[in-house]
Amino acid sequence: MPEFPGAVSRRAVLAGAAGAVGALALPGAAAWAASGSAAAPKDWSRAVIDSTMKRYTPASIGGWSYPLGLYFYGQYLCYQRTRERKYLDYIIAWYDRFITEDGISNSFTSLDSMRACQLLPLLYTETGRAKYQKAAGQLRKRFESYPRTSDGGMWHALSREHQLWGDGVYMAQPFLALYGKVFHDPQYSFEESAKNLDVYFSHLKEPAKGLIYHAYDESGTQPWATGPGKHSSYHWARAIGWFGMAAIDILEVLPAGHPRRADLIGIVRFLAEGYQRYQDQATGRWYQVVDRGGDSKNWLETSASSMYAFTLSRGVQRGYLPASYGAVAQRGYAGVLQKVSVGSDGLTVLADICEGTNVGDLDFYYGRKRLTNDFHGLGAFLIMNEQFTT
């Protein structure tokens, strides 16, 4: 990972946070033993990936989708740390179901359909195979004609005309920024990716709470686009988590002197205040509807909690956030570890993951299925765990 002026080491974040928050923030074997379960794996990332690879082959794990794109990105981060070749080979086997020497056959009619392309520049770097560069270039070209709002925000999908969803920035913009770095296309890719975060943020932010709304409709025709802001009414946890991770990922590759860099750091700081304010003190996790922890129907959601812990920890590590946020990050990490276990079959189980979710009312968000081992959660868990693994 690149270093930045004023950055704090990951080890320092963990050490300082553990001392600050006490027993709840002591993850791994100690916290696991306290729960009454068997000893925790020494490496939760390896355990989750090994379990997933036992459950599925690259052919049976599923088709092209953003949750699998998220998951494989997490598995790739583990491969980067461990250099365990079987992890990369599994990823390549899945991608080669869709990527040929002619690139990829995909019309990219939604931002969701773009997320799995995040691995293409990375696979090209690992293998040197031209087909990955070609496929990445096909998506890069698609951005030029992809529809936008009047101020330049990419629609969530062709079927979601004029709409910007907080989820959407993570689906496309980190890829575009990484493409610019790997394939030497900085002028367009850096500016366009960072600009989209600025545009989305301008429409979705709720300054009084340090949160963002789920979606915005420029046309104002959607039933949920109420009031002069034309945004939805509620603060859905995972949308806010996607947004924070997108800002972090783009900052990883955006040059130090880029004019929008300060804006993205400002977004991270804005979100961090909200994360800290609404963290559940009993568990360290965050609620499905973030600011309504007192509602009896609300519930603590694992994928968003993983995203928040990652964003906070990386923000402190890079010097975007004060060191005091390390305690919040560590508390969140410890809270998520309370939701992962090992079943009687020896395979990992990650619980309380919200299924894929559209824009809705409170009952809709509260009523979403709470899944186990869903790839939204597994991917977010791996990204978080790799951040906290020293």
Short mmCIF file of C-alpha atoms in Angstrom, two decimals:
data_model
loop_
_atom_site.label_atom_id
_atom_site.label_comp_id
_atom_site.label_asym_id
_atom_site.label_seq_id
_atom_site.Cartn_x
_atom_site.Cartn_y
_atom_site.Cartn_z
CA MET A 1 0.00 0.00 0.00
CA PRO A 2 1.29 3.50 -0.73
CA GLU A 3 2.22 5.66 2.22
CA PHE A 4 1.14 9.27 2.73
CA PRO A 5 2.53 12.10 4.83
CA GLY A 6 1.24 11.87 8.38
CA ALA A 7 0.08 8.28 7.97
CA VAL A 8 -0.15 6.13 11.09
CA SER A 9 0.91 2.48 10.86
CA ARG A 10 -1.79 -0.16 11.03
CA ARG A 11 -0.03 -1.80 13.97
CA ALA A 12 -0.11 1.52 15.86
CA VAL A 13 -3.83 1.87 15.17
CA LEU A 14 -4.53 -1.56 16.59
CA ALA A 15 -2.30 -1.21 19.62
CA GLY A 16 -3.67 2.20 20.56
CA ALA A 17 -7.26 1.17 20.02
CA ALA A 18 -6.99 -2.01 22.06
CA GLY A 19 -5.72 -0.07 25.02
CA ALA A 20 -8.43 2.54 24.63
CA VAL A 21 -11.55 0.40 24.51
CA GLY A 22 -10.83 -2.55 26.73
CA ALA A 23 -12.14 -6.08 26.55
CA LEU A 24 -14.67 -5.58 23.75
CA ALA A 25 -11.88 -4.54 21.41
CA LEU A 26 -9.78 -7.66 21.89
CA PRO A 27 -10.66 -9.79 18.84
CA GLY A 28 -9.47 -13.23 17.89
CA ALA A 29 -8.96 -16.15 20.24
CA ALA A 30 -9.52 -14.22 23.49
CA ALA A 31 -12.89 -12.75 22.53
CA TRP A 32 -13.84 -16.00 20.81
CA ALA A 33 -13.11 -18.10 23.87
CA ALA A 34 -15.17 -15.70 25.98
CA SER A 35 -18.17 -16.45 23.78
CA GLY A 36 -18.04 -20.12 24.75
CA SER A 37 -17.11 -21.34 21.26
CA ALA A 38 -14.15 -23.41 20.16
CA ALA A 39 -10.85 -21.67 19.55
CA ALA A 40 -10.96 -19.18 16.70
CA PRO A 41 -8.95 -19.75 13.54
CA LYS A 42 -5.57 -18.05 13.53
CA ASP A 43 -6.47 -16.31 10.28
CA TRP A 44 -10.13 -15.52 9.71
CA SER A 45 -9.56 -14.49 6.09
CA ARG A 46 -8.03 -17.85 5.24
CA ALA A 47 -10.80 -19.63 7.13
CA VAL A 48 -13.57 -17.78 5.27
CA ILE A 49 -11.94 -18.23 1.86
CA ASP A 50 -11.07 -21.89 2.42
CA SER A 51 -14.64 -22.53 3.53
CA THR A 52 -16.06 -20.75 0.47
CA MET A 53 -13.76 -22.70 -1.86
CA LYS A 54 -14.92 -25.95 -0.27
CA ARG A 55 -18.56 -24.97 -0.70
CA TYR A 56 -18.24 -23.89 -4.34
CA THR A 57 -16.12 -24.46 -7.39
CA PRO A 58 -15.37 -21.47 -9.67
CA ALA A 59 -18.08 -22.86 -11.96
CA SER A 60 -20.75 -23.24 -9.28
CA ILE A 61 -20.20 -20.15 -7.10
CA GLY A 62 -22.42 -17.98 -9.29
CA GLY A 63 -22.53 -15.70 -12.32
CA TRP A 64 -21.22 -12.22 -13.02
CA SER A 65 -22.48 -9.98 -10.21
CA TYR A 66 -21.41 -7.18 -7.92
CA PRO A 67 -21.56 -9.28 -4.70
CA LEU A 68 -19.14 -11.78 -6.21
CA GLY A 69 -17.01 -8.92 -7.51
CA LEU A 70 -16.85 -7.64 -3.94
CA TYR A 71 -16.03 -11.08 -2.59
CA PHE A 72 -13.26 -11.77 -5.08
CA TYR A 73 -11.69 -8.40 -4.37
CA GLY A 74 -11.53 -9.42 -0.70
CA GLN A 75 -10.03 -12.78 -1.64
CA TYR A 76 -7.46 -10.99 -3.80
CA LEU A 77 -6.42 -8.81 -0.85
CA CYS A 78 -5.81 -11.97 1.14
CA TYR A 79 -3.77 -13.37 -1.74
CA GLN A 80 -1.70 -10.19 -1.79
CA ARG A 81 -0.81 -10.76 1.86
CA THR A 82 -0.32 -14.52 1.85
CA ARG A 83 0.81 -15.13 -1.75
CA GLU A 84 -1.17 -18.36 -1.51
CA ARG A 85 -1.37 -19.23 -5.19
CA LYS A 86 -4.54 -21.30 -4.91
CA TYR A 87 -6.45 -18.14 -3.96
CA LEU A 88 -5.39 -16.34 -7.14
CA ASP A 89 -5.94 -19.42 -9.32
CA TYR A 90 -9.51 -19.71 -8.05
CA ILE A 91 -10.18 -16.04 -8.87
CA ILE A 92 -8.70 -16.43 -12.36
CA ALA A 93 -10.79 -19.54 -13.01
CA TRP A 94 -13.96 -17.62 -12.20
CA TYR A 95 -13.05 -14.58 -14.30
CA ASP A 96 -12.06 -16.74 -17.24
CA ARG A 97 -15.66 -17.92 -17.45
CA PHE A 98 -16.46 -14.41 -18.71
CA ILE A 99 -13.22 -12.96 -20.11
CA THR A 100 -11.98 -14.27 -23.47
CA GLU A 101 -9.28 -13.10 -25.82
CA ASP A 102 -11.93 -10.75 -27.22
CA GLY A 103 -12.49 -9.20 -23.81
CA ILE A 104 -15.88 -9.25 -22.14
CA SER A 105 -19.36 -9.38 -23.63
CA ASN A 106 -21.32 -7.06 -21.37
CA SER A 107 -23.37 -4.00 -22.26
CA PHE A 108 -22.87 -2.48 -18.78
CA THR A 109 -26.38 -1.08 -18.41
CA SER A 110 -25.96 -0.47 -14.67
CA LEU A 111 -23.23 0.52 -12.25
CA ASP A 112 -23.80 -2.79 -10.46
CA SER A 113 -22.69 -4.67 -13.57
CA MET A 114 -19.32 -2.88 -13.42
CA ARG A 115 -18.17 -3.80 -9.91
CA ALA A 116 -16.59 -7.15 -10.79
CA CYS A 117 -14.32 -5.33 -13.28
CA GLN A 118 -12.33 -3.97 -10.32
CA LEU A 119 -10.16 -7.09 -10.54
CA LEU A 120 -9.31 -6.68 -14.23
CA PRO A 121 -6.42 -4.20 -13.80
CA LEU A 122 -5.17 -6.30 -10.90
CA LEU A 123 -5.34 -9.56 -12.85
CA TYR A 124 -3.53 -7.88 -15.72
CA THR A 125 -0.81 -6.79 -13.31
CA GLU A 126 -0.53 -10.31 -11.89
CA THR A 127 -0.57 -12.22 -15.18
CA GLY A 128 0.28 -9.81 -18.00
CA ARG A 129 -2.56 -11.33 -20.05
CA ALA A 130 -3.78 -8.88 -22.67
CA LYS A 131 -7.39 -10.06 -22.42
CA TYR A 132 -7.78 -8.49 -18.98
CA GLN A 133 -6.55 -5.14 -20.27
CA LYS A 134 -8.87 -5.43 -23.25
CA ALA A 135 -11.89 -6.16 -21.07
CA ALA A 136 -11.00 -3.28 -18.75
CA GLY A 137 -10.69 -1.00 -21.76
CA GLN A 138 -14.15 -1.98 -22.94
CA LEU A 139 -15.64 -0.77 -19.67
CA ARG A 140 -13.51 2.36 -19.76
CA LYS A 141 -14.96 3.18 -23.18
CA ARG A 142 -18.49 2.57 -21.90
CA PHE A 143 -18.14 5.44 -19.43
CA GLU A 144 -17.95 7.93 -22.28
CA SER A 145 -21.55 7.28 -23.32
CA TYR A 146 -23.01 6.21 -19.98
CA PRO A 147 -25.92 8.52 -19.01
CA ARG A 148 -25.51 11.11 -16.27
CA THR A 149 -27.44 13.71 -14.34
CA SER A 150 -27.12 17.32 -15.46
CA ASP A 151 -24.22 17.82 -13.02
CA GLY A 152 -22.34 14.72 -14.12
CA GLY A 153 -23.42 11.95 -11.73
CA MET A 154 -23.66 8.52 -13.36
CA TRP A 155 -27.16 7.07 -13.21
CA HIS A 156 -27.47 4.01 -11.02
CA ALA A 157 -28.76 2.10 -14.04
CA LEU A 158 -30.35 2.73 -17.40
CA SER A 159 -33.54 1.44 -15.76
CA ARG A 160 -33.05 3.93 -12.89
CA GLU A 161 -33.15 7.09 -14.97
CA HIS A 162 -31.86 10.27 -13.27
CA GLN A 163 -31.18 8.38 -10.01
CA LEU A 164 -28.01 8.40 -7.91
CA TRP A 165 -27.76 5.71 -5.22
CA GLY A 166 -25.13 5.75 -2.50
CA ASP A 167 -24.28 2.16 -3.43
CA GLY A 168 -23.41 3.13 -6.98
CA VAL A 169 -20.16 4.99 -6.44
CA TYR A 170 -18.43 1.85 -5.17
CA MET A 171 -19.64 -0.18 -8.13
CA ALA A 172 -17.85 1.90 -10.76
CA GLN A 173 -15.60 4.67 -9.50
CA PRO A 174 -12.82 2.68 -7.75
CA PHE A 175 -12.42 0.69 -10.96
CA LEU A 176 -12.14 3.85 -13.01
CA ALA A 177 -9.52 5.36 -10.70
CA LEU A 178 -7.50 2.14 -10.67
CA TYR A 179 -7.77 1.90 -14.46
CA GLY A 180 -6.29 5.37 -14.71
CA LYS A 181 -3.31 4.37 -12.61
CA VAL A 182 -2.57 0.97 -14.14
CA PHE A 183 -3.21 1.87 -17.77
CA HIS A 184 -1.91 5.45 -17.69
CA ASP A 185 -5.20 7.27 -18.23
CA PRO A 186 -5.03 9.77 -15.36
CA GLN A 187 -6.65 12.87 -16.77
CA TYR A 188 -10.06 11.34 -17.46
CA SER A 189 -10.13 8.48 -14.96
CA PHE A 190 -8.97 10.31 -11.85
CA GLU A 191 -11.14 13.36 -12.46
CA GLU A 192 -14.28 11.44 -13.42
CA SER A 193 -14.13 9.03 -10.50
CA ALA A 194 -13.49 11.73 -7.89
CA LYS A 195 -16.04 14.09 -9.44
CA ASN A 196 -18.76 11.47 -9.14
CA LEU A 197 -18.19 11.17 -5.41
CA ASP A 198 -18.45 14.94 -5.11
CA VAL A 199 -21.69 15.05 -7.13
CA TYR A 200 -23.32 12.16 -5.27
CA PHE A 201 -22.27 13.58 -1.92
CA SER A 202 -23.75 16.98 -2.71
CA HIS A 203 -27.19 15.40 -3.17
CA LEU A 204 -27.13 12.67 -0.51
CA LYS A 205 -25.45 14.20 2.54
CA GLU A 206 -27.31 14.98 5.75
CA PRO A 207 -24.95 17.36 7.59
CA ALA A 208 -26.87 17.32 10.85
CA LYS A 209 -26.20 13.59 11.28
CA GLY A 210 -22.99 12.88 9.39
CA LEU A 211 -24.87 10.38 7.24
CA ILE A 212 -26.04 10.11 3.65
CA TYR A 213 -29.44 9.20 2.31
CA HIS A 214 -29.82 6.08 0.21
CA ALA A 215 -30.76 7.73 -3.10
CA TYR A 216 -31.50 10.91 -5.07
CA ASP A 217 -33.74 11.40 -8.11
CA GLU A 218 -32.96 14.45 -10.21
CA SER A 219 -36.34 14.23 -11.96
CA GLY A 220 -38.22 14.15 -8.65
CA THR A 221 -40.69 11.61 -10.07
CA GLN A 222 -39.94 8.71 -7.73
CA PRO A 223 -42.40 8.38 -4.83
CA TRP A 224 -39.49 8.30 -2.39
CA ALA A 225 -37.92 11.53 -3.77
CA THR A 226 -39.60 13.82 -1.28
CA GLY A 227 -39.03 17.48 -0.56
CA PRO A 228 -36.79 20.00 -2.29
CA GLY A 229 -33.72 17.75 -1.96
CA LYS A 230 -35.35 15.02 -4.09
CA HIS A 231 -33.68 12.35 -1.98
CA SER A 232 -35.03 9.33 -0.13
CA SER A 233 -35.90 9.57 3.54
CA TYR A 234 -33.73 7.04 5.36
CA HIS A 235 -30.12 6.24 6.12
CA TRP A 236 -29.59 2.63 5.04
CA ALA A 237 -26.38 1.28 6.53
CA ARG A 238 -24.78 -0.50 3.59
CA ALA A 239 -25.25 2.39 1.17
CA ILE A 240 -23.25 4.53 3.57
CA GLY A 241 -20.65 1.78 3.87
CA TRP A 242 -20.21 1.50 0.11
CA PHE A 243 -19.70 5.27 -0.02
CA GLY A 244 -16.97 5.31 2.60
CA MET A 245 -15.06 2.46 0.98
CA ALA A 246 -15.29 4.14 -2.42
CA ALA A 247 -13.73 7.33 -1.07
CA ILE A 248 -10.93 5.35 0.57
CA ASP A 249 -10.20 3.27 -2.53
CA ILE A 250 -10.03 6.28 -4.83
CA LEU A 251 -7.76 8.11 -2.40
CA GLU A 252 -5.39 5.13 -2.58
CA VAL A 253 -4.59 5.94 -6.21
CA LEU A 254 -5.43 9.64 -6.56
CA PRO A 255 -2.22 11.71 -6.83
CA ALA A 256 -1.29 13.84 -3.85
CA GLY A 257 -1.74 17.06 -5.81
CA HIS A 258 -5.10 16.23 -7.39
CA PRO A 259 -7.55 19.12 -6.85
CA ARG A 260 -10.35 16.85 -5.62
CA ARG A 261 -8.24 14.97 -3.09
CA ALA A 262 -9.20 17.32 -0.25
CA ASP A 263 -12.89 16.83 -1.07
CA LEU A 264 -12.60 13.06 -0.73
CA ILE A 265 -10.73 13.33 2.55
CA GLY A 266 -13.53 15.64 3.69
CA ILE A 267 -16.08 12.96 2.81
CA VAL A 268 -14.18 10.39 4.88
CA ARG A 269 -14.13 12.79 7.84
CA PHE A 270 -17.83 13.57 7.44
CA LEU A 271 -18.78 9.90 7.41
CA ALA A 272 -16.45 9.05 10.29
CA GLU A 273 -18.33 11.48 12.53
CA GLY A 274 -21.58 9.71 11.72
CA TYR A 275 -20.06 6.27 12.21
CA GLN A 276 -18.81 7.28 15.64
CA ARG A 277 -22.09 8.92 16.64
CA TYR A 278 -24.31 5.96 15.79
CA GLN A 279 -22.13 3.00 16.72
CA ASP A 280 -23.94 0.63 19.07
CA GLN A 281 -21.94 0.78 22.28
CA ALA A 282 -23.01 -2.67 23.48
CA THR A 283 -21.82 -4.57 20.40
CA GLY A 284 -19.60 -2.21 18.40
CA ARG A 285 -21.73 -2.80 15.29
CA TRP A 286 -24.17 -0.57 13.39
CA TYR A 287 -27.88 -0.78 12.69
CA GLN A 288 -29.60 -1.55 9.40
CA VAL A 289 -31.13 1.95 9.50
CA VAL A 290 -28.22 3.68 11.11
CA ASP A 291 -29.83 6.44 13.15
CA ARG A 292 -32.82 4.46 14.48
CA GLY A 293 -31.18 2.10 16.93
CA GLY A 294 -34.06 2.44 19.34
CA ASP A 295 -36.65 0.94 16.97
CA SER A 296 -37.65 -2.57 17.98
CA LYS A 297 -37.74 -3.78 14.38
CA ASN A 298 -34.25 -2.50 13.59
CA TRP A 299 -31.29 -4.88 13.68
CA LEU A 300 -27.50 -4.84 13.70
CA GLU A 301 -26.11 -5.56 10.23
CA THR A 302 -22.78 -7.26 9.57
CA SER A 303 -21.72 -6.14 6.09
CA ALA A 304 -22.09 -2.42 6.78
CA SER A 305 -20.38 -2.82 10.16
CA SER A 306 -17.42 -4.39 8.35
CA MET A 307 -17.32 -1.53 5.86
CA TYR A 308 -17.40 1.12 8.58
CA ALA A 309 -14.62 -0.56 10.58
CA PHE A 310 -12.47 -0.79 7.44
CA THR A 311 -13.02 2.85 6.45
CA LEU A 312 -12.26 4.15 9.93
CA SER A 313 -9.11 2.06 10.33
CA ARG A 314 -7.73 2.95 6.92
CA GLY A 315 -8.65 6.59 7.49
CA VAL A 316 -6.57 6.67 10.66
CA GLN A 317 -3.75 4.71 9.04
CA ARG A 318 -3.50 7.17 6.17
CA GLY A 319 -3.76 10.23 8.38
CA TYR A 320 -7.18 11.36 7.14
CA LEU A 321 -8.69 10.91 10.60
CA PRO A 322 -7.47 11.65 14.13
CA ALA A 323 -5.98 8.67 15.95
CA SER A 324 -8.97 8.66 18.33
CA TYR A 325 -11.08 7.05 15.60
CA GLY A 326 -8.88 3.96 15.89
CA ALA A 327 -10.83 2.98 19.01
CA VAL A 328 -14.11 3.21 17.09
CA ALA A 329 -12.65 1.09 14.31
CA GLN A 330 -11.34 -1.55 16.68
CA ARG A 331 -14.65 -1.72 18.54
CA GLY A 332 -16.39 -2.27 15.20
CA TYR A 333 -13.93 -4.98 14.21
CA ALA A 334 -14.40 -6.80 17.49
CA GLY A 335 -18.17 -6.52 17.05
CA VAL A 336 -18.10 -8.09 13.60
CA LEU A 337 -15.91 -10.94 14.86
CA GLN A 338 -18.75 -11.77 17.23
CA LYS A 339 -20.85 -12.68 14.16
CA VAL A 340 -18.43 -15.17 12.60
CA SER A 341 -18.18 -18.73 13.85
CA VAL A 342 -17.16 -22.22 12.79
CA GLY A 343 -19.91 -24.76 12.22
CA SER A 344 -19.94 -28.44 13.08
CA ASP A 345 -18.69 -29.16 9.56
CA GLY A 346 -15.58 -27.07 10.19
CA LEU A 347 -16.66 -24.33 7.79
CA THR A 348 -17.11 -20.67 8.71
CA VAL A 349 -20.50 -19.06 9.24
CA LEU A 350 -21.03 -15.29 8.97
CA ALA A 351 -24.46 -14.16 10.14
CA ASP A 352 -26.87 -11.20 9.90
CA ILE A 353 -26.06 -9.98 6.40
CA CYS A 354 -28.71 -7.87 4.65
CA GLU A 355 -29.80 -9.17 1.27
CA GLY A 356 -29.61 -6.95 -1.83
CA THR A 357 -31.78 -3.91 -1.23
CA ASN A 358 -33.59 -1.26 -3.24
CA VAL A 359 -34.86 2.09 -1.96
CA GLY A 360 -37.81 1.77 0.38
CA ASP A 361 -39.57 2.81 3.57
CA LEU A 362 -38.66 1.84 7.11
CA ASP A 363 -40.62 -1.39 7.12
CA PHE A 364 -38.92 -2.38 3.88
CA TYR A 365 -35.43 -1.90 5.33
CA TYR A 366 -36.31 -3.57 8.63
CA GLY A 367 -37.91 -6.50 6.83
CA ARG A 368 -34.99 -7.37 4.59
CA LYS A 369 -33.78 -10.96 4.96
CA ARG A 370 -30.92 -11.53 7.39
CA LEU A 371 -28.75 -13.94 5.46
CA THR A 372 -25.86 -16.18 6.41
CA ASN A 373 -22.69 -16.37 4.26
CA ASP A 374 -24.12 -13.96 1.70
CA PHE A 375 -21.37 -12.53 -0.50
CA HIS A 376 -22.19 -8.93 0.43
CA GLY A 377 -21.05 -9.84 3.91
CA LEU A 378 -18.22 -12.23 3.06
CA GLY A 379 -16.60 -9.68 0.75
CA ALA A 380 -16.91 -6.82 3.21
CA PHE A 381 -15.61 -9.06 6.00
CA LEU A 382 -12.50 -9.99 4.02
CA ILE A 383 -11.74 -6.37 3.11
CA MET A 384 -12.09 -5.41 6.78
CA ASN A 385 -10.13 -8.36 8.11
CA GLU A 386 -7.23 -7.77 5.75
CA GLN A 387 -7.04 -4.21 7.03
CA PHE A 388 -6.82 -5.44 10.61
CA THR A 389 -4.49 -8.38 9.96
CA THR A 390 -0.88 -7.43 10.69
#
